[in-house]
PDB file of C-alpha atoms in Angstrom:
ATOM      1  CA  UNK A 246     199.165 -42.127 176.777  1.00  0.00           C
ATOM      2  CA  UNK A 247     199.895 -45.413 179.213  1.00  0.00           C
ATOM      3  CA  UNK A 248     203.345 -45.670 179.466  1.00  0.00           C
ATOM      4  CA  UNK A 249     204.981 -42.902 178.241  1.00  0.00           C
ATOM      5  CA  UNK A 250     206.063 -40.409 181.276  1.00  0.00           C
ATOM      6  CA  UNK A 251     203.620 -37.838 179.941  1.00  0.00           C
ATOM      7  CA  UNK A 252     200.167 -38.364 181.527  1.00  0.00           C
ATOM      8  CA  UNK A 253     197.750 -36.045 180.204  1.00  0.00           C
ATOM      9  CA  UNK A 254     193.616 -36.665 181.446  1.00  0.00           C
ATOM     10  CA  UNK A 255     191.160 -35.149 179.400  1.00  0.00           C
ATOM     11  CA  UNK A 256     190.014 -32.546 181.390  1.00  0.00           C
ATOM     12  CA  UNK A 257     193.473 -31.551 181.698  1.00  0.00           C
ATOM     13  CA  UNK A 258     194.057 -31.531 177.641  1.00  0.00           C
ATOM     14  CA  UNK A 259     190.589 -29.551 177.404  1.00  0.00           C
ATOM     15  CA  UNK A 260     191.871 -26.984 180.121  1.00  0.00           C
ATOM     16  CA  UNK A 261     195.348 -26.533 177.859  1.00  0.00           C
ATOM     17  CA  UNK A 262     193.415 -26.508 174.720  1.00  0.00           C
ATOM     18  CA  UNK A 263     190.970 -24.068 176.130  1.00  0.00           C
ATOM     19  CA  UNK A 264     194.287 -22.059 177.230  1.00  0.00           C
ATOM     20  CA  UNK A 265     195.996 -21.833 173.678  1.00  0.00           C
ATOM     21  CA  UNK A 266     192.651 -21.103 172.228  1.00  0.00           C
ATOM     22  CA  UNK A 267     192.248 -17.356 175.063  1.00  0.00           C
ATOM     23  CA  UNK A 268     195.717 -16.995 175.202  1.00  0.00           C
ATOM     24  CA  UNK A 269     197.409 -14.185 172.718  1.00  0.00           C
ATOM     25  CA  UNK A 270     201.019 -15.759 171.164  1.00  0.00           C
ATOM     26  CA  UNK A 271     203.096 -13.099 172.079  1.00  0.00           C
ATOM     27  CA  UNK A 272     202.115 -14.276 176.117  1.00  0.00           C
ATOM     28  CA  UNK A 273     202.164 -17.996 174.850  1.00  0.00           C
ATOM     29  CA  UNK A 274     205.841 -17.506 173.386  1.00  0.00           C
ATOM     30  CA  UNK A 275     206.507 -15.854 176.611  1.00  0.00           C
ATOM     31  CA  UNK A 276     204.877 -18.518 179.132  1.00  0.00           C
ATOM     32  CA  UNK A 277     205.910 -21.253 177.741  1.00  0.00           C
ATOM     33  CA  UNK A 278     210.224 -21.036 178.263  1.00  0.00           C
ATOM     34  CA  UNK A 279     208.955 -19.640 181.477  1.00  0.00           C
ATOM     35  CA  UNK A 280     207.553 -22.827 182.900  1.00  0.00           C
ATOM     36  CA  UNK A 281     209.640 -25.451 180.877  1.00  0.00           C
ATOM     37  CA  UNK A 282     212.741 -23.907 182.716  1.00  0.00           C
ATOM     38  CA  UNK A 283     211.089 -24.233 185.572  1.00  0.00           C
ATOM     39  CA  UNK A 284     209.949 -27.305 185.172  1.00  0.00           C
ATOM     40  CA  UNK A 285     213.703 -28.300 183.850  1.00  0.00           C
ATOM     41  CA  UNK A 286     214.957 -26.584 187.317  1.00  0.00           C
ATOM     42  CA  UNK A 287     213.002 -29.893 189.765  1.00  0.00           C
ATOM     43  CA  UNK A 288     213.875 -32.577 187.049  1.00  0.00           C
ATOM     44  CA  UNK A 289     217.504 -31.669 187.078  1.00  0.00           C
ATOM     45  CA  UNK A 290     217.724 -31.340 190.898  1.00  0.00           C
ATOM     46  CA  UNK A 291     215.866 -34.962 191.028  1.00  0.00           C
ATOM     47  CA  UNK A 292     218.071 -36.184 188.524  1.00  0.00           C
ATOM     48  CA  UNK A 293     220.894 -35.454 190.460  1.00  0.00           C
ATOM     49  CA  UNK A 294     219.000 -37.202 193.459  1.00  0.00           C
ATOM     50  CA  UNK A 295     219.536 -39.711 191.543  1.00  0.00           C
ATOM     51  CA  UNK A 296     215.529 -39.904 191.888  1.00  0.00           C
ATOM     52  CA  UNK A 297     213.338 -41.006 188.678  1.00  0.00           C
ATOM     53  CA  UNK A 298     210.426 -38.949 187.517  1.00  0.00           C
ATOM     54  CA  UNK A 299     207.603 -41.402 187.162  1.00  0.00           C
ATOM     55  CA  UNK A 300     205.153 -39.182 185.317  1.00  0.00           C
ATOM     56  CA  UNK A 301     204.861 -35.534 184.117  1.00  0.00           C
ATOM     57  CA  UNK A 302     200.911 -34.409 184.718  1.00  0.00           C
ATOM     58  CA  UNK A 303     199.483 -31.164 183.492  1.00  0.00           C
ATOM     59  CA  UNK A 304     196.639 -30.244 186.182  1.00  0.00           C
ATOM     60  CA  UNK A 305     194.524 -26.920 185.942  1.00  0.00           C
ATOM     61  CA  UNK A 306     197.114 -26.020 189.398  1.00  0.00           C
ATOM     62  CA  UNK A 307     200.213 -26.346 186.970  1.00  0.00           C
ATOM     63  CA  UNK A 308     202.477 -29.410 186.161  1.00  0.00           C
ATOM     64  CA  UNK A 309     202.436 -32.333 188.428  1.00  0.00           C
ATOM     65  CA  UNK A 310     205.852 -34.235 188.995  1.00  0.00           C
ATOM     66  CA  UNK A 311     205.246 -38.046 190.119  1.00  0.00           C
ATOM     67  CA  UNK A 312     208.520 -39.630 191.704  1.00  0.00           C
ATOM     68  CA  UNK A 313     209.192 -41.998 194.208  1.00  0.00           C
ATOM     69  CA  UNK A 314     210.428 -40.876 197.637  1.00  0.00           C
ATOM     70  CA  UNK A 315     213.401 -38.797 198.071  1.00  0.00           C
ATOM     71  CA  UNK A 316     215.793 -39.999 201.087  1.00  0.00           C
ATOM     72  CA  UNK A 317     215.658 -36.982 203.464  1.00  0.00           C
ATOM     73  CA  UNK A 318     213.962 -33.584 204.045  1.00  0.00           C
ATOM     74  CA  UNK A 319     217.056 -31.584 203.187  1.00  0.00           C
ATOM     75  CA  UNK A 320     216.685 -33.605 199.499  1.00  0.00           C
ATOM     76  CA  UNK A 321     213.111 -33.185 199.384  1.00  0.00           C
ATOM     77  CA  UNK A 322     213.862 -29.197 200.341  1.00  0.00           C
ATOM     78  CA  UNK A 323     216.387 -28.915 197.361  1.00  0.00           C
ATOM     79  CA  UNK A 324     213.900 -30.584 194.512  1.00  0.00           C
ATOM     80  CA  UNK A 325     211.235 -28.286 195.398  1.00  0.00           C
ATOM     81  CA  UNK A 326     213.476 -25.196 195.592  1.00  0.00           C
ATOM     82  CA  UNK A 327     214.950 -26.247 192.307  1.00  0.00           C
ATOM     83  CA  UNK A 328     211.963 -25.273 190.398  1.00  0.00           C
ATOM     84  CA  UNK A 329     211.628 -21.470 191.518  1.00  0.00           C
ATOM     85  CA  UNK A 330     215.918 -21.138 191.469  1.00  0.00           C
ATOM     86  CA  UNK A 331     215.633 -22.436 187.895  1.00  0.00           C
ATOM     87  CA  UNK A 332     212.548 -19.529 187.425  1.00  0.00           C
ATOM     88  CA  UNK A 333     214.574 -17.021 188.808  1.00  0.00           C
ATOM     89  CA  UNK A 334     217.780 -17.334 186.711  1.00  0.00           C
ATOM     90  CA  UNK A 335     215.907 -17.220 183.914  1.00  0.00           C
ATOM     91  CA  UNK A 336     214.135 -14.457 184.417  1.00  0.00           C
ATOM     92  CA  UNK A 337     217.462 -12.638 185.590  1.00  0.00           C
ATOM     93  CA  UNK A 338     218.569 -13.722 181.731  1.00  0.00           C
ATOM     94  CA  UNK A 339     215.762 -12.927 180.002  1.00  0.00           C
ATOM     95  CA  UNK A 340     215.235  -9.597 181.940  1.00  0.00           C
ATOM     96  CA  UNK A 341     219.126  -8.853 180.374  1.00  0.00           C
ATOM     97  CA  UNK A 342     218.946  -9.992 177.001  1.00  0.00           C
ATOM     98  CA  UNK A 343     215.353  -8.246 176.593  1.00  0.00           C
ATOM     99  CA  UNK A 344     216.852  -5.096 177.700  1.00  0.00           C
ATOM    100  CA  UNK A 345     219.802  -5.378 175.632  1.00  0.00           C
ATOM    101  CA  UNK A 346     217.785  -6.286 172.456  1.00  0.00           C
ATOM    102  CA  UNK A 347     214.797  -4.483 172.896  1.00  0.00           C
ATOM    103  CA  UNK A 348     212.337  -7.754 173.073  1.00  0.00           C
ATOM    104  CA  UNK A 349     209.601  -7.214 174.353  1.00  0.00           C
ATOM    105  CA  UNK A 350     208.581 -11.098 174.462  1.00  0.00           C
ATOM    106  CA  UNK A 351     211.622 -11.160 176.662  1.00  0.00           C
ATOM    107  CA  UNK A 352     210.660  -8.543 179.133  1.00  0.00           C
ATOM    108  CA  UNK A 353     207.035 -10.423 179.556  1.00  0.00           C
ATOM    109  CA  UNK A 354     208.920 -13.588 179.991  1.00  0.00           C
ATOM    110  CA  UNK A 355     211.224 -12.717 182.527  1.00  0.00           C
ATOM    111  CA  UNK A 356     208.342 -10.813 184.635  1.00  0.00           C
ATOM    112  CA  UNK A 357     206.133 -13.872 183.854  1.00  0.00           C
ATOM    113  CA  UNK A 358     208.985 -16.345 185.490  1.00  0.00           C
ATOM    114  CA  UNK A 359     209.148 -13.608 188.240  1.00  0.00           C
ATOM    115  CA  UNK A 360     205.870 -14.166 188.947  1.00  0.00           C
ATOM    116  CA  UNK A 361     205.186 -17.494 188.740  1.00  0.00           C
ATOM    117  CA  UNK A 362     208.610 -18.244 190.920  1.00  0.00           C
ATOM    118  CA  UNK A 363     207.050 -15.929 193.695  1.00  0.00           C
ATOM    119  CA  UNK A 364     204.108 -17.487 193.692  1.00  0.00           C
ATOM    120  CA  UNK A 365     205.291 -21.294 193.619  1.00  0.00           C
ATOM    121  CA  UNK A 366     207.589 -19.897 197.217  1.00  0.00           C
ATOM    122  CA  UNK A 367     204.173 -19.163 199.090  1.00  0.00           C
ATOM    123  CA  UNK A 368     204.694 -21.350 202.030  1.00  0.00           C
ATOM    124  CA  UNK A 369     201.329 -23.067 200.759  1.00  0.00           C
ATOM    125  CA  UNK A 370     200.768 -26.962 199.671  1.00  0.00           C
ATOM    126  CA  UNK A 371     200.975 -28.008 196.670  1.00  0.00           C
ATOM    127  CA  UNK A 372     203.479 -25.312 196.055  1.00  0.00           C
ATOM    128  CA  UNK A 373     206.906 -25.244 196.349  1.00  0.00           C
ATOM    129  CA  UNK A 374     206.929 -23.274 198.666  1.00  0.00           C
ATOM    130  CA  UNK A 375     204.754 -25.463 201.061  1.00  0.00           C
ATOM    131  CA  UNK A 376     206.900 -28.283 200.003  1.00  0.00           C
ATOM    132  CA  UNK A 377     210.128 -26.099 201.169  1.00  0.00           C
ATOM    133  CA  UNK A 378     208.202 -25.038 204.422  1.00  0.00           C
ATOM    134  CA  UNK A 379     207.206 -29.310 204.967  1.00  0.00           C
ATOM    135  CA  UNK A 380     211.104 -30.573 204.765  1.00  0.00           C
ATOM    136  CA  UNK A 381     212.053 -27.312 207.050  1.00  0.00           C
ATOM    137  CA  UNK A 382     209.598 -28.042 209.716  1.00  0.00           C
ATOM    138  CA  UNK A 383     210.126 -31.795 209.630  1.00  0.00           C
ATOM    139  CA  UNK A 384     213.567 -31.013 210.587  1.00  0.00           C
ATOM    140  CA  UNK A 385     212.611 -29.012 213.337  1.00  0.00           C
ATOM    141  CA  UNK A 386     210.264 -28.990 215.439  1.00  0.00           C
ATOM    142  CA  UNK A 387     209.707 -32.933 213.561  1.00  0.00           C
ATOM    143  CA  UNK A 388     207.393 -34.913 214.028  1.00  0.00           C
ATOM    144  CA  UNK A 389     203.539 -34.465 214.239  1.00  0.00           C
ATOM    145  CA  UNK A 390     204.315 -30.807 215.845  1.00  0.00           C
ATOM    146  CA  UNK A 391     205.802 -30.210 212.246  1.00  0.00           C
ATOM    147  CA  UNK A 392     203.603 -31.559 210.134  1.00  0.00           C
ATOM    148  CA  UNK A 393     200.409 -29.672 211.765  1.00  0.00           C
ATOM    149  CA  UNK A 394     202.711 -26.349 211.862  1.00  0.00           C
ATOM    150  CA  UNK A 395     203.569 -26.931 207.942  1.00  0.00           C
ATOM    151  CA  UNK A 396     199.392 -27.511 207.515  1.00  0.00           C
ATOM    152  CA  UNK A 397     198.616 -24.506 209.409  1.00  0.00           C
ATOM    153  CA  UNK A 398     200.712 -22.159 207.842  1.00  0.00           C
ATOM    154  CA  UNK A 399     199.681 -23.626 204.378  1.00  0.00           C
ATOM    155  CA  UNK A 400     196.013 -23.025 205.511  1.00  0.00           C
ATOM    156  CA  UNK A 401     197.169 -19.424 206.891  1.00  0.00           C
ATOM    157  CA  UNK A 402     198.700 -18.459 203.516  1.00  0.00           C
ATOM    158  CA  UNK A 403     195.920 -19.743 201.725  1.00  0.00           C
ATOM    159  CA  UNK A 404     193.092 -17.899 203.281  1.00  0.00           C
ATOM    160  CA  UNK A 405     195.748 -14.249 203.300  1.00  0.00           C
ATOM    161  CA  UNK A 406     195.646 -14.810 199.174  1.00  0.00           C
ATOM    162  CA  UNK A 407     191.790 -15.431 199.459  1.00  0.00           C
ATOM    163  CA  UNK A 408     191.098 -12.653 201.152  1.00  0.00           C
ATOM    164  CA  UNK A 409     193.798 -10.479 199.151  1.00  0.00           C
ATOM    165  CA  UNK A 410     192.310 -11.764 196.731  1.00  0.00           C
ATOM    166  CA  UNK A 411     188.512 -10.719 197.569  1.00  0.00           C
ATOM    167  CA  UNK A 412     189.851  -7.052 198.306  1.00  0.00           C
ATOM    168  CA  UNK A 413     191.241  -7.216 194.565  1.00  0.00           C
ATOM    169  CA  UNK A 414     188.254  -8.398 192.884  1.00  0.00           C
ATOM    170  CA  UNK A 415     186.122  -5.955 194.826  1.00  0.00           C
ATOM    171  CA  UNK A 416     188.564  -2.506 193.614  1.00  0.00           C
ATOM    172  CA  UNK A 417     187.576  -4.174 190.423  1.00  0.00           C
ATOM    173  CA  UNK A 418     190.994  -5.155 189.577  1.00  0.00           C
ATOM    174  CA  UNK A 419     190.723  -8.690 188.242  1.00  0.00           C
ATOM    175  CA  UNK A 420     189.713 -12.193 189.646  1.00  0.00           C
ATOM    176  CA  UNK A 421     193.245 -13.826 189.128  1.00  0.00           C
ATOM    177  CA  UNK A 422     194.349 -13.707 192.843  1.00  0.00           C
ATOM    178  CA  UNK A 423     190.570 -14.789 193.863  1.00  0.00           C
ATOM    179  CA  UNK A 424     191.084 -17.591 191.916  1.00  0.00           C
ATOM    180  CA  UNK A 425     194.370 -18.787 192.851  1.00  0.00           C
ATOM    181  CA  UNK A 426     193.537 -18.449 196.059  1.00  0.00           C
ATOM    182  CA  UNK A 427     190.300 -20.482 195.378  1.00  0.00           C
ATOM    183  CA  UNK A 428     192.768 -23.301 193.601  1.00  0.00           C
ATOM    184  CA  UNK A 429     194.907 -23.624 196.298  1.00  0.00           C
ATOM    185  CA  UNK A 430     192.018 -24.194 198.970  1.00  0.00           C
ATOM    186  CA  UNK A 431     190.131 -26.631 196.849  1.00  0.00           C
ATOM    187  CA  UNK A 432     193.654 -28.793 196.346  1.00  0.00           C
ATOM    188  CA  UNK A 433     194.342 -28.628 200.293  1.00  0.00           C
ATOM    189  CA  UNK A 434     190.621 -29.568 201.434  1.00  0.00           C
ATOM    190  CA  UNK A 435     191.139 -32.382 198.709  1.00  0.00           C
ATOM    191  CA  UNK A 436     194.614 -33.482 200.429  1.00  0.00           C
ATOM    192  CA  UNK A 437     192.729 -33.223 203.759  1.00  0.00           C
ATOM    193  CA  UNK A 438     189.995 -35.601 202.562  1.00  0.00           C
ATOM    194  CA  UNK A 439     192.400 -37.823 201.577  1.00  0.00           C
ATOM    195  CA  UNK A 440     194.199 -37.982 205.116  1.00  0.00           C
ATOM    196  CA  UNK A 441     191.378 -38.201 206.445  1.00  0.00           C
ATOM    197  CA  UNK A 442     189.943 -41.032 204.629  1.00  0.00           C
ATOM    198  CA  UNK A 443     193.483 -43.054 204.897  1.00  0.00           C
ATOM    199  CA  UNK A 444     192.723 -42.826 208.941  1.00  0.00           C
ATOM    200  CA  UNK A 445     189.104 -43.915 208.128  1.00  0.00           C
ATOM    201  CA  UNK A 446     190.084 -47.262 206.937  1.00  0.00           C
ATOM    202  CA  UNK A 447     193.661 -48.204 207.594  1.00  0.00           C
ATOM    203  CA  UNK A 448     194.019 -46.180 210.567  1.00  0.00           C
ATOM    204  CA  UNK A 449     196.338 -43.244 211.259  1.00  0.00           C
ATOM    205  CA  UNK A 450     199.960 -43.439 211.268  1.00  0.00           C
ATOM    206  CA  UNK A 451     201.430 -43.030 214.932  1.00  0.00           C
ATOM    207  CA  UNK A 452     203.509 -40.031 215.253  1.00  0.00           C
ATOM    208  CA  UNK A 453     207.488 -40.699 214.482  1.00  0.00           C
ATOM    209  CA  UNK A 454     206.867 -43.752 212.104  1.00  0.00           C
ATOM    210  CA  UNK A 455     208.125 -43.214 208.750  1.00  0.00           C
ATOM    211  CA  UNK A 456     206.241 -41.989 205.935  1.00  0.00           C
ATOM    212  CA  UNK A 457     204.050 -43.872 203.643  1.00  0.00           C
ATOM    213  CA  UNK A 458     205.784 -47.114 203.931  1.00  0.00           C
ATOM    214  CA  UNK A 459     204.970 -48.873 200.400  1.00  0.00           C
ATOM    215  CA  UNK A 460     202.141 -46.409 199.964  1.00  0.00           C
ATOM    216  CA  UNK A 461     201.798 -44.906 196.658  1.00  0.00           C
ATOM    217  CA  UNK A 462     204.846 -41.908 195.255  1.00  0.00           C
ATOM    218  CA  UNK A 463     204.605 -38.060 196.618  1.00  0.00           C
ATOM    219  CA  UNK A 464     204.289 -35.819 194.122  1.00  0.00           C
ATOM    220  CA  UNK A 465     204.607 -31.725 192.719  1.00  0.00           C
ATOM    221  CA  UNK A 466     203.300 -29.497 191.182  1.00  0.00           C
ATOM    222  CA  UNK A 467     204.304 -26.241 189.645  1.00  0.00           C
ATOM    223  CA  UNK A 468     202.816 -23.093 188.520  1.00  0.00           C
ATOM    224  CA  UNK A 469     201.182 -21.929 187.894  1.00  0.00           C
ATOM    225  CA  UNK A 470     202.032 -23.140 188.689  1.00  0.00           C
ATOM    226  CA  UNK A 471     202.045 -23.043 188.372  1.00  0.00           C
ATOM    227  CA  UNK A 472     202.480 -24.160 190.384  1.00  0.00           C
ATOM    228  CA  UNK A 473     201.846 -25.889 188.653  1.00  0.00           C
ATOM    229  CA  UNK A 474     201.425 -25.727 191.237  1.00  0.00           C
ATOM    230  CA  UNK A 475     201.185 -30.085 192.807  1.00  0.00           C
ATOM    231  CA  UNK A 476     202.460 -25.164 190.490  1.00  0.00           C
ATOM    232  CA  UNK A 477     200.962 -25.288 190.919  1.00  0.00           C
TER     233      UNK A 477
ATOM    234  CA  UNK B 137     189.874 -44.002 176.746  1.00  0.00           C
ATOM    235  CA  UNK B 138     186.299 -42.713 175.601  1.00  0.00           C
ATOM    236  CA  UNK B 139     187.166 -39.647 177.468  1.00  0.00           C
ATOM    237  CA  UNK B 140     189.901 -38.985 175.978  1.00  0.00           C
ATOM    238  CA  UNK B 141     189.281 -39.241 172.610  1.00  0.00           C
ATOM    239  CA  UNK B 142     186.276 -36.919 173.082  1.00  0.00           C
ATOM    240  CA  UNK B 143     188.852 -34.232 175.195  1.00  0.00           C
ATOM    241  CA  UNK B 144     190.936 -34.430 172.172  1.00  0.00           C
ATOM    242  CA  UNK B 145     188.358 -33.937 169.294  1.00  0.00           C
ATOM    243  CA  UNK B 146     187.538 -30.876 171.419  1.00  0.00           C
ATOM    244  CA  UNK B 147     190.753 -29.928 171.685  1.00  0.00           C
ATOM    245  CA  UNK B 148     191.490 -30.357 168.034  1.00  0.00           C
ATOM    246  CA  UNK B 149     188.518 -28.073 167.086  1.00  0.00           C
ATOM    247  CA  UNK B 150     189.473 -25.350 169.721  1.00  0.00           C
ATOM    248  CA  UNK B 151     192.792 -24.956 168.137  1.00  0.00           C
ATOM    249  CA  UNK B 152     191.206 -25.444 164.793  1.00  0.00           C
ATOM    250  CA  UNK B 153     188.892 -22.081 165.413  1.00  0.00           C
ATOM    251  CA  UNK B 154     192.090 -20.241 166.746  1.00  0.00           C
ATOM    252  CA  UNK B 155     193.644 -20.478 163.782  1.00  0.00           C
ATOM    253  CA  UNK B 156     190.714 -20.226 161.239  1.00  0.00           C
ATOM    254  CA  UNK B 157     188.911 -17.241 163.331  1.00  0.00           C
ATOM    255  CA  UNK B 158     191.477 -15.453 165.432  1.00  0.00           C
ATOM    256  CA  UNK B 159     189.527 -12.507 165.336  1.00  0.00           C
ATOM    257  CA  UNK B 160     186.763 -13.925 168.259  1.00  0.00           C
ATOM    258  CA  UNK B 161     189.897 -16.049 169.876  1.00  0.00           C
ATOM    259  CA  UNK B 162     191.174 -12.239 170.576  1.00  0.00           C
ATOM    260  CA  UNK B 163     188.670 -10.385 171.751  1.00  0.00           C
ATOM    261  CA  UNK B 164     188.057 -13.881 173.825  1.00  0.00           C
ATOM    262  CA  UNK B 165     191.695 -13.346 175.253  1.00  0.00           C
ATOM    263  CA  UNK B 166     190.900  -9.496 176.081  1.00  0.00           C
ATOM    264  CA  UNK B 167     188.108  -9.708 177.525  1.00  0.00           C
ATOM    265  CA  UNK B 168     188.974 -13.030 179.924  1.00  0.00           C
ATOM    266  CA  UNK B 169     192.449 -10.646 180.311  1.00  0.00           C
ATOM    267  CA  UNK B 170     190.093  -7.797 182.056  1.00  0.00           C
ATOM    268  CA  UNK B 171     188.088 -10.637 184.264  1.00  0.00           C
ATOM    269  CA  UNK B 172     191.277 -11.804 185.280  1.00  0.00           C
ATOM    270  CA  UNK B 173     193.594  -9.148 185.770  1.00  0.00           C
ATOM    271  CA  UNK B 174     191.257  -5.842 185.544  1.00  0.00           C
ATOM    272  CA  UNK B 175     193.409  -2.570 183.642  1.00  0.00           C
ATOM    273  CA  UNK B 176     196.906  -4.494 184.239  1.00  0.00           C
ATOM    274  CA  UNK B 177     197.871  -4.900 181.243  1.00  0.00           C
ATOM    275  CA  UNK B 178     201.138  -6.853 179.585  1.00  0.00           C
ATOM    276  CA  UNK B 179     202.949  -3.284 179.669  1.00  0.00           C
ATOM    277  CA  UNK B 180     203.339  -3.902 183.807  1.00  0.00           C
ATOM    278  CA  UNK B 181     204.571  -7.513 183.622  1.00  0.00           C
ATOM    279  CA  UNK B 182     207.208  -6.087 180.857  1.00  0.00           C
ATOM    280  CA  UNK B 183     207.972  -3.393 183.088  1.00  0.00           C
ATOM    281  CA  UNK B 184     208.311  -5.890 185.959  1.00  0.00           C
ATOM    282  CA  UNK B 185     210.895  -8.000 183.818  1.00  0.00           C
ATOM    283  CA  UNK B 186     212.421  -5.311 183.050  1.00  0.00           C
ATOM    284  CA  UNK B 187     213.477  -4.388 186.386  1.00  0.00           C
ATOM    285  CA  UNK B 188     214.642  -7.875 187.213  1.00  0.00           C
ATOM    286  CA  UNK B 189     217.839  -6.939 185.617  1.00  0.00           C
ATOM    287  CA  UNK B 190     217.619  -3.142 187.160  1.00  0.00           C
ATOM    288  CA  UNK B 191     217.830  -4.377 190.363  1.00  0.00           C
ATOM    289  CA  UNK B 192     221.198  -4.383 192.019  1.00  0.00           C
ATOM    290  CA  UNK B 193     222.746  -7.893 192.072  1.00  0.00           C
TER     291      UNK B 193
END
């Protein structure tokens, strides 16, 4: 799968396979428009960037965008918000024609792209929303101030829909918030390592200096996640 | 490469046993449906699209 902008790993084509194989159709039929339009949402916005996807990766957090660097934060803030804006119209739609034709795939589809657009605006990396939240606080207060603020209130979101998520699980209402919450820690402690380990060996950027000169391409995820989720 | 030829053998039979026993892929989906989301069922997320269009705007 080399070449193609597609990048599927195998743990990532067991996951989906896995996925199809629990999933009922009528929420498959219903997911899937969901997160395409989504998805369609940041590709259009980086495509008017004039910004070229370099790979599309399904994770277990949701989709993963690969592109090179987008020229400023208020770019960067309007290819992350494209994703959930793209959700959100098309759950308006869907929520519309379902009504009007009685569809009940349509209903579950428009609360499904509800749901997932919510959840990819938690100010929380690799979300959206943590992306939105990055490019706002890199505008002000900048700098190093910024980019701890933007970690913080990642790691502050994170740990409210952990422990939401506990309190959930305990009523004996379902794991699903547990384990997004769970997701979202393990991807940020990874991204954390990684930082870390960059200022290991090459040593730490000072603050100010631009990002990743050279260094490899950012990347997103949607939901969810998607998030996928990086939503994600 | 290994990897992923394995992954998608797997793959391959999973969907093949979704389509030639959907019976256990079902009661699969239910009962990972409770772990997940406890009583909600799909009847709240419909009800939740529905009132995307009920709300005013």
């Amino acid at each position: 799968m080399r070449g193609s902008l597609l990048r599927v790993s195998p743990e990532a084509l067991l996951a989906l396979a896995l996925f199809v194989y629990v999933s009922e159709t009528r929420f498959l039929l219903a997911l899937f428009p969901a997160v395409l339009l989504h998805e369609l949402g940041h590709l259009l916005a980086l495509r008017l960037l004039g910004v070229r996807a370099a790979a599309l990766r399904p994770e277990l957090t949701g989709l993963r965008i690969d592109y090179a660097a987008v020229g400023s934060p208020a770019e960067e803030l309007l290819a992350a918000a494209a994703g959930p804006a793209a959700g959100l119209c098309y759950a308006w739609l869907a929520s519309r024609l379902g009504a009007r034709l009685s569809d009940e795939v349509l209903l579950l589809s428009a609360g499904l792209s509800l749901a997932l657009s919510m959840f990819n605006l938690l100010p929380a990396p690799p979300l959206d929303g943590g992306r939105i939240a990055a490019a706002l606080l890199s505008l002000w207060p900048g700098g190093e101030t910024g980019e701890r603020l933007a970690r913080l209130l990642g790691a502050l979101t994170t740990l409210s829909l952990c422990a939401a998520g506990l309190r959930t699980l305990l009523r004996g209402k379902g794991a699903a918030l547990c384990l997004a919450g769970a997701l979202l820690a393990a991807e940020q402690l990874k991204a954390l390592r990684r930082s870390r380990a960059a200022c290991g060996y090459g040593g730490c950027r000072p603050p100010g200096t631009p990002r990743r000169p050279g260094g490899s391409p950012p990347s997103r995820t949607a939901s969810g996640r998607r998030p996928a989720p990086p939503r994600r | 490469m290994t990897g992923n030829k394995t992954a998608a053998v797997l793959a391959a039979i999973l969907l093949l046993l979704r389509l030639l026993l959907p019976g256990a892929a079902r009661q699969l989906a239910s009962a990972l449906r409770e772990a997940l989301v406890g009583e909600l069922g799909w009847e709240s997320v419909e009800a939740l699209g529905r009132s995307v269009a009920q709300s005013p705007g």
